[in-house]
C-alpha cells in the first residue's frame, strides 16, 4: 500500500454471533507513533470515515466503504477505531485475526469506561487504497 487515500476496510467474519446488525456503527482512522498499545490512544484528530449508521455483516468478507477517504502519509502507523451499539453483547461475531508479539488491540465493551482491555490478536484488516506509486 502506498501513500494516498484509504477508501475502505474489510474483515473476514466466520460466524454472525447474536445478530447480523450493529446500530450506530462508526469507523474512525488516525495515525500513531506507537507500535504497541498500553491503553486507549486519544482519538482527537481522527477522521470519521464511516459515520453512524446501522451496519449489517455477513459470514465471509465484509467490505466497509468509506464516505470520507483517509489520506495516509505512507509512513505512520494506522489506528482503526470501530464503535457500535451492538446486538452481539453475549455471543460476538467471530473475525479472523493474527497473533502479534505486542498488544495491537485496545477494546472495551462499554462506552462508560475508558479502561482498555488489551490483546495481541490483531484483526486481519484488508485496506482498500491506492496501489500504485
Short mmCIF file of N, CA and C in Angstrom, two decimals:
data_model
loop_
_atom_site.label_atom_id
_atom_site.label_comp_id
_atom_site.label_asym_id
_atom_site.label_seq_id
_atom_site.Cartn_x
_atom_site.Cartn_y
_atom_site.Cartn_z
N UNK A 1 0.85 -1.16 0.00
CA UNK A 1 0.00 0.00 0.00
C UNK A 1 0.90 1.22 0.00
N UNK A 2 0.54 2.20 -0.80
CA UNK A 2 1.31 3.42 -0.93
C UNK A 2 0.57 4.59 -0.29
N UNK A 3 1.28 5.68 -0.07
CA UNK A 3 0.66 6.90 0.46
C UNK A 3 -0.50 7.30 -0.43
N UNK A 4 -1.54 7.80 0.21
CA UNK A 4 -2.72 8.24 -0.53
C UNK A 4 -3.98 7.90 0.23
N UNK A 5 -5.09 7.92 -0.48
CA UNK A 5 -6.38 7.70 0.16
C UNK A 5 -6.65 6.24 0.47
N UNK A 6 -7.07 5.97 1.71
CA UNK A 6 -7.63 4.68 2.10
C UNK A 6 -9.14 4.86 1.97
N UNK A 7 -9.78 3.98 1.20
CA UNK A 7 -11.19 4.17 0.86
C UNK A 7 -12.12 3.13 1.48
N UNK A 8 -11.55 2.08 2.08
CA UNK A 8 -12.39 1.04 2.69
C UNK A 8 -11.54 0.15 3.57
N UNK A 9 -12.22 -0.61 4.42
CA UNK A 9 -11.59 -1.71 5.14
C UNK A 9 -12.50 -2.92 4.97
N UNK A 10 -11.91 -4.10 5.15
CA UNK A 10 -12.71 -5.33 5.07
C UNK A 10 -12.24 -6.29 6.15
N UNK A 11 -13.19 -7.02 6.70
CA UNK A 11 -12.94 -8.07 7.68
C UNK A 11 -13.53 -9.37 7.14
N UNK A 12 -12.93 -10.49 7.51
CA UNK A 12 -13.48 -11.79 7.15
C UNK A 12 -14.12 -12.39 8.40
N UNK A 13 -15.43 -12.49 8.40
CA UNK A 13 -16.18 -12.96 9.56
C UNK A 13 -16.57 -14.42 9.37
N UNK A 14 -16.34 -15.23 10.42
CA UNK A 14 -16.61 -16.66 10.33
C UNK A 14 -17.98 -17.06 10.88
N UNK A 15 -18.49 -16.32 11.87
CA UNK A 15 -19.82 -16.59 12.44
C UNK A 15 -20.47 -15.26 12.78
N UNK A 16 -21.80 -15.20 12.75
CA UNK A 16 -22.51 -13.94 12.95
C UNK A 16 -22.64 -13.51 14.40
N UNK A 17 -22.67 -14.42 15.34
CA UNK A 17 -22.93 -14.04 16.72
C UNK A 17 -24.42 -13.92 16.97
N UNK A 18 -24.82 -13.08 17.93
CA UNK A 18 -26.22 -12.94 18.31
C UNK A 18 -27.09 -12.34 17.20
N UNK A 19 -26.52 -11.46 16.40
CA UNK A 19 -27.29 -10.79 15.36
C UNK A 19 -26.36 -10.35 14.25
N UNK A 20 -26.93 -10.05 13.10
CA UNK A 20 -26.11 -9.66 11.96
C UNK A 20 -26.02 -8.15 11.78
N UNK A 21 -26.52 -7.39 12.74
CA UNK A 21 -26.51 -5.94 12.59
C UNK A 21 -25.95 -5.27 13.86
N UNK A 22 -25.41 -4.08 13.63
CA UNK A 22 -24.91 -3.25 14.72
C UNK A 22 -25.38 -1.82 14.48
N UNK A 23 -26.13 -1.26 15.45
CA UNK A 23 -26.59 0.11 15.35
C UNK A 23 -25.46 1.07 15.70
N UNK A 24 -25.56 2.28 15.18
CA UNK A 24 -24.58 3.35 15.45
C UNK A 24 -23.15 2.90 15.20
N UNK A 25 -22.95 2.18 14.12
CA UNK A 25 -21.64 1.68 13.72
C UNK A 25 -20.84 2.85 13.12
N UNK A 26 -19.68 3.14 13.70
CA UNK A 26 -18.84 4.26 13.29
C UNK A 26 -17.41 3.75 13.12
N UNK A 27 -16.73 4.19 12.06
CA UNK A 27 -15.31 3.88 11.86
C UNK A 27 -14.55 5.19 11.76
N UNK A 28 -13.47 5.28 12.57
CA UNK A 28 -12.57 6.43 12.53
C UNK A 28 -11.17 5.91 12.28
N UNK A 29 -10.35 6.72 11.63
CA UNK A 29 -8.96 6.34 11.39
C UNK A 29 -8.06 7.51 11.78
N UNK A 30 -6.93 7.15 12.38
CA UNK A 30 -5.90 8.12 12.74
C UNK A 30 -4.54 7.45 12.63
N UNK A 31 -3.53 8.20 13.00
CA UNK A 31 -2.17 7.66 12.97
C UNK A 31 -1.54 7.78 14.35
N UNK A 32 -0.49 6.99 14.55
CA UNK A 32 0.21 6.98 15.82
C UNK A 32 1.68 6.65 15.60
N UNK A 33 2.50 7.03 16.55
CA UNK A 33 3.90 6.62 16.51
C UNK A 33 4.10 5.32 17.29
N UNK A 34 3.08 4.91 18.03
CA UNK A 34 3.16 3.68 18.84
C UNK A 34 3.22 2.45 17.94
N UNK A 35 3.97 1.45 18.40
CA UNK A 35 4.00 0.16 17.71
C UNK A 35 3.26 -0.90 18.52
N UNK A 36 3.08 -0.64 19.81
CA UNK A 36 2.23 -1.48 20.67
C UNK A 36 1.38 -0.55 21.52
N UNK A 37 0.27 -1.05 22.00
CA UNK A 37 -0.64 -0.23 22.79
C UNK A 37 -0.54 -0.60 24.27
N UNK A 38 -0.62 0.41 25.12
CA UNK A 38 -0.65 0.20 26.56
C UNK A 38 -1.97 0.66 27.16
N UNK A 39 -2.76 1.38 26.36
CA UNK A 39 -4.06 1.92 26.76
C UNK A 39 -4.73 2.44 25.50
N UNK A 40 -5.93 3.00 25.65
CA UNK A 40 -6.55 3.67 24.52
C UNK A 40 -5.71 4.87 24.15
N UNK A 41 -5.60 5.14 22.86
CA UNK A 41 -4.94 6.36 22.40
C UNK A 41 -6.03 7.39 22.16
N UNK A 42 -5.70 8.64 22.36
CA UNK A 42 -6.67 9.71 22.11
C UNK A 42 -7.07 9.69 20.65
N UNK A 43 -8.38 9.80 20.40
CA UNK A 43 -8.84 9.83 19.02
C UNK A 43 -9.05 11.26 18.51
N UNK A 44 -8.52 12.23 19.25
CA UNK A 44 -8.59 13.62 18.80
C UNK A 44 -7.86 13.73 17.47
N UNK A 45 -8.50 14.29 16.50
CA UNK A 45 -7.88 14.43 15.19
C UNK A 45 -8.11 13.25 14.26
N UNK A 46 -8.75 12.18 14.74
CA UNK A 46 -9.07 11.06 13.85
C UNK A 46 -10.11 11.52 12.84
N UNK A 47 -10.10 10.90 11.69
CA UNK A 47 -11.07 11.18 10.64
C UNK A 47 -12.21 10.17 10.73
N UNK A 48 -13.45 10.66 10.80
CA UNK A 48 -14.61 9.77 10.74
C UNK A 48 -14.80 9.41 9.27
N UNK A 49 -14.54 8.14 8.95
CA UNK A 49 -14.59 7.70 7.56
C UNK A 49 -15.89 6.97 7.23
N UNK A 50 -16.59 6.51 8.29
CA UNK A 50 -17.88 5.82 8.14
C UNK A 50 -18.75 6.31 9.28
N UNK A 51 -19.64 7.30 9.02
CA UNK A 51 -20.44 7.89 10.10
C UNK A 51 -21.51 6.93 10.61
N UNK A 52 -22.05 7.24 11.78
CA UNK A 52 -23.01 6.38 12.48
C UNK A 52 -24.17 5.96 11.59
N UNK A 53 -24.35 4.66 11.51
CA UNK A 53 -25.48 4.06 10.80
C UNK A 53 -25.59 2.60 11.22
N UNK A 54 -26.66 1.97 10.85
CA UNK A 54 -26.80 0.54 11.14
C UNK A 54 -25.99 -0.22 10.09
N UNK A 55 -25.10 -1.07 10.57
CA UNK A 55 -24.25 -1.87 9.67
C UNK A 55 -24.63 -3.33 9.82
N UNK A 56 -24.86 -4.00 8.70
CA UNK A 56 -25.20 -5.41 8.70
C UNK A 56 -24.02 -6.20 8.16
N UNK A 57 -23.58 -7.21 8.92
CA UNK A 57 -22.47 -8.04 8.47
C UNK A 57 -22.97 -9.43 8.09
N UNK A 58 -22.13 -10.11 7.31
CA UNK A 58 -22.45 -11.45 6.81
C UNK A 58 -21.26 -12.36 7.08
N UNK A 59 -21.48 -13.65 7.02
CA UNK A 59 -20.36 -14.59 7.08
C UNK A 59 -19.59 -14.43 5.77
N UNK A 60 -18.27 -14.25 5.88
CA UNK A 60 -17.42 -14.03 4.71
C UNK A 60 -16.81 -12.65 4.78
N UNK A 61 -16.33 -12.19 3.65
CA UNK A 61 -15.66 -10.89 3.61
C UNK A 61 -16.68 -9.77 3.66
N UNK A 62 -16.45 -8.82 4.57
CA UNK A 62 -17.32 -7.67 4.76
C UNK A 62 -16.53 -6.40 4.45
N UNK A 63 -16.90 -5.73 3.37
CA UNK A 63 -16.22 -4.50 2.97
C UNK A 63 -17.01 -3.31 3.50
N UNK A 64 -16.31 -2.41 4.15
CA UNK A 64 -16.91 -1.19 4.67
C UNK A 64 -16.34 -0.03 3.85
N UNK A 65 -17.14 0.46 2.91
CA UNK A 65 -16.71 1.56 2.05
C UNK A 65 -16.88 2.88 2.79
N UNK A 66 -15.85 3.70 2.74
CA UNK A 66 -15.85 4.96 3.47
C UNK A 66 -16.59 6.06 2.71
N UNK A 67 -17.32 6.88 3.43
CA UNK A 67 -17.94 8.06 2.82
C UNK A 67 -16.91 9.19 2.72
N UNK A 68 -15.90 9.15 3.59
CA UNK A 68 -14.80 10.12 3.56
C UNK A 68 -13.49 9.34 3.55
N UNK A 69 -12.69 9.42 2.49
CA UNK A 69 -11.43 8.69 2.48
C UNK A 69 -10.47 9.23 3.54
N UNK A 70 -9.54 8.39 3.96
CA UNK A 70 -8.50 8.82 4.89
C UNK A 70 -7.21 8.95 4.10
N UNK A 71 -6.61 10.14 4.12
CA UNK A 71 -5.36 10.36 3.40
C UNK A 71 -4.19 9.97 4.28
N UNK A 72 -3.53 8.87 3.93
CA UNK A 72 -2.42 8.31 4.71
C UNK A 72 -1.10 8.77 4.12
N UNK A 73 -0.14 9.09 4.97
CA UNK A 73 1.16 9.59 4.52
C UNK A 73 2.09 8.49 4.02
N UNK A 74 1.71 7.23 4.17
CA UNK A 74 2.53 6.13 3.70
C UNK A 74 3.59 5.68 4.67
N UNK A 75 3.69 6.36 5.82
CA UNK A 75 4.75 6.05 6.79
C UNK A 75 4.17 5.75 8.18
N UNK A 76 3.25 6.56 8.63
CA UNK A 76 2.73 6.46 10.01
C UNK A 76 1.98 5.16 10.24
N UNK A 77 2.02 4.69 11.49
CA UNK A 77 1.21 3.54 11.90
C UNK A 77 -0.25 3.98 11.93
N UNK A 78 -1.13 3.10 11.51
CA UNK A 78 -2.56 3.40 11.39
C UNK A 78 -3.31 2.81 12.58
N UNK A 79 -4.24 3.60 13.11
CA UNK A 79 -5.17 3.09 14.12
C UNK A 79 -6.57 3.16 13.53
N UNK A 80 -7.28 2.05 13.60
CA UNK A 80 -8.67 1.98 13.16
C UNK A 80 -9.52 1.85 14.42
N UNK A 81 -10.45 2.77 14.60
CA UNK A 81 -11.36 2.74 15.74
C UNK A 81 -12.75 2.39 15.24
N UNK A 82 -13.33 1.35 15.82
CA UNK A 82 -14.70 0.94 15.47
C UNK A 82 -15.53 1.03 16.73
N UNK A 83 -16.66 1.71 16.63
CA UNK A 83 -17.61 1.84 17.75
C UNK A 83 -18.97 1.39 17.24
N UNK A 84 -19.77 0.82 18.14
CA UNK A 84 -21.14 0.49 17.76
C UNK A 84 -21.95 0.16 19.00
N UNK A 85 -23.27 0.24 18.84
CA UNK A 85 -24.21 -0.22 19.85
C UNK A 85 -24.65 -1.59 19.38
N UNK A 86 -23.83 -2.58 19.62
CA UNK A 86 -24.01 -3.89 19.00
C UNK A 86 -25.03 -4.77 19.67
N UNK A 87 -25.60 -5.62 18.86
CA UNK A 87 -26.50 -6.66 19.36
C UNK A 87 -25.70 -7.84 19.88
N UNK A 88 -24.42 -7.88 19.59
CA UNK A 88 -23.58 -9.02 19.94
C UNK A 88 -22.99 -8.88 21.34
N UNK A 89 -23.83 -8.70 22.34
CA UNK A 89 -23.32 -8.50 23.69
C UNK A 89 -23.04 -9.80 24.43
N UNK A 90 -23.53 -10.92 23.94
CA UNK A 90 -23.27 -12.20 24.60
C UNK A 90 -22.45 -13.11 23.71
N UNK A 91 -22.83 -13.23 22.46
CA UNK A 91 -22.18 -14.12 21.52
C UNK A 91 -21.70 -13.30 20.34
N UNK A 92 -20.45 -12.85 20.37
CA UNK A 92 -19.90 -11.96 19.35
C UNK A 92 -19.68 -12.66 18.02
N UNK A 93 -19.75 -11.87 16.95
CA UNK A 93 -19.32 -12.37 15.65
C UNK A 93 -17.84 -12.71 15.76
N UNK A 94 -17.42 -13.76 15.11
CA UNK A 94 -16.01 -14.17 15.13
C UNK A 94 -15.33 -13.69 13.85
N UNK A 95 -14.17 -13.06 14.02
CA UNK A 95 -13.44 -12.48 12.90
C UNK A 95 -12.04 -13.06 12.88
N UNK A 96 -11.53 -13.35 11.68
CA UNK A 96 -10.16 -13.86 11.56
C UNK A 96 -9.18 -12.84 12.12
N UNK A 97 -8.14 -13.33 12.77
CA UNK A 97 -7.12 -12.46 13.37
C UNK A 97 -5.76 -13.14 13.28
N UNK A 98 -4.72 -12.35 13.57
CA UNK A 98 -3.35 -12.85 13.62
C UNK A 98 -2.76 -12.46 14.96
N UNK A 99 -2.12 -13.41 15.63
CA UNK A 99 -1.44 -13.12 16.91
C UNK A 99 -0.18 -12.32 16.61
N UNK A 100 0.04 -11.26 17.40
CA UNK A 100 1.22 -10.41 17.24
C UNK A 100 2.09 -10.50 18.49
N UNK A 101 3.29 -9.97 18.42
CA UNK A 101 4.21 -10.03 19.55
C UNK A 101 3.82 -9.08 20.68
N UNK A 102 3.18 -7.97 20.33
CA UNK A 102 2.79 -6.98 21.34
C UNK A 102 1.31 -6.68 21.24
N UNK A 103 0.81 -5.90 22.19
CA UNK A 103 -0.61 -5.52 22.19
C UNK A 103 -0.89 -4.56 21.05
N UNK A 104 -1.72 -4.99 20.12
CA UNK A 104 -2.08 -4.16 18.97
C UNK A 104 -3.57 -3.86 18.93
N UNK A 105 -4.31 -4.34 19.94
CA UNK A 105 -5.74 -4.10 20.05
C UNK A 105 -6.04 -3.56 21.45
N UNK A 106 -6.83 -2.49 21.50
CA UNK A 106 -7.36 -1.99 22.77
C UNK A 106 -8.87 -1.95 22.60
N UNK A 107 -9.59 -2.53 23.56
CA UNK A 107 -11.04 -2.59 23.41
C UNK A 107 -11.73 -2.50 24.76
N UNK A 108 -13.01 -2.18 24.70
CA UNK A 108 -13.88 -2.18 25.87
C UNK A 108 -15.27 -2.60 25.42
N UNK A 109 -16.05 -3.08 26.34
CA UNK A 109 -17.40 -3.49 25.98
C UNK A 109 -18.43 -2.43 26.32
N UNK A 110 -17.97 -1.26 26.77
CA UNK A 110 -18.91 -0.20 27.13
C UNK A 110 -18.28 1.16 26.90
N UNK A 111 -19.09 2.12 26.49
CA UNK A 111 -18.62 3.49 26.32
C UNK A 111 -18.38 4.18 27.66
N UNK A 112 -18.93 3.61 28.73
CA UNK A 112 -18.84 4.24 30.04
C UNK A 112 -17.44 4.12 30.64
N UNK A 113 -16.59 3.30 30.04
CA UNK A 113 -15.27 3.06 30.61
C UNK A 113 -14.19 3.48 29.64
N UNK A 114 -13.19 4.19 30.13
CA UNK A 114 -12.02 4.50 29.33
C UNK A 114 -10.90 3.51 29.61
N UNK A 115 -11.20 2.47 30.37
CA UNK A 115 -10.22 1.45 30.69
C UNK A 115 -10.18 0.43 29.56
N UNK A 116 -9.01 0.23 29.00
CA UNK A 116 -8.88 -0.67 27.86
C UNK A 116 -8.47 -2.06 28.30
N UNK A 117 -9.06 -3.04 27.66
CA UNK A 117 -8.52 -4.39 27.69
C UNK A 117 -7.61 -4.47 26.48
N UNK A 118 -6.49 -5.14 26.62
CA UNK A 118 -5.50 -5.20 25.55
C UNK A 118 -5.40 -6.61 25.00
N UNK A 119 -5.02 -6.72 23.74
CA UNK A 119 -4.91 -8.03 23.11
C UNK A 119 -3.79 -8.02 22.08
N UNK A 120 -3.17 -9.17 21.93
CA UNK A 120 -2.18 -9.37 20.87
C UNK A 120 -2.82 -9.93 19.61
N UNK A 121 -4.12 -10.18 19.64
CA UNK A 121 -4.84 -10.76 18.49
C UNK A 121 -5.38 -9.65 17.59
N UNK A 122 -4.58 -9.24 16.63
CA UNK A 122 -4.94 -8.15 15.71
C UNK A 122 -5.87 -8.69 14.62
N UNK A 123 -7.02 -8.05 14.46
CA UNK A 123 -7.96 -8.44 13.40
C UNK A 123 -7.29 -8.30 12.04
N UNK A 124 -7.52 -9.26 11.17
CA UNK A 124 -6.99 -9.19 9.81
C UNK A 124 -7.84 -8.20 9.02
N UNK A 125 -7.28 -7.05 8.76
CA UNK A 125 -7.98 -5.99 8.03
C UNK A 125 -7.39 -5.90 6.63
N UNK A 126 -8.25 -5.79 5.65
CA UNK A 126 -7.83 -5.54 4.28
C UNK A 126 -8.17 -4.09 4.00
N UNK A 127 -7.17 -3.30 3.63
CA UNK A 127 -7.37 -1.90 3.32
C UNK A 127 -7.62 -1.74 1.83
N UNK A 128 -8.63 -0.96 1.48
CA UNK A 128 -8.85 -0.54 0.11
C UNK A 128 -8.14 0.78 -0.06
N UNK A 129 -7.12 0.82 -0.94
CA UNK A 129 -6.29 2.01 -1.03
C UNK A 129 -5.62 2.11 -2.38
N UNK A 130 -4.89 3.18 -2.54
CA UNK A 130 -4.10 3.39 -3.74
C UNK A 130 -3.05 2.27 -3.80
N UNK A 131 -2.91 1.65 -4.95
CA UNK A 131 -1.98 0.53 -5.07
C UNK A 131 -0.76 0.82 -5.93
N UNK A 132 -0.69 1.95 -6.56
CA UNK A 132 0.46 2.31 -7.37
C UNK A 132 1.19 3.50 -6.81
N UNK A 133 2.44 3.64 -7.17
CA UNK A 133 3.26 4.76 -6.66
C UNK A 133 2.86 6.07 -7.26
#
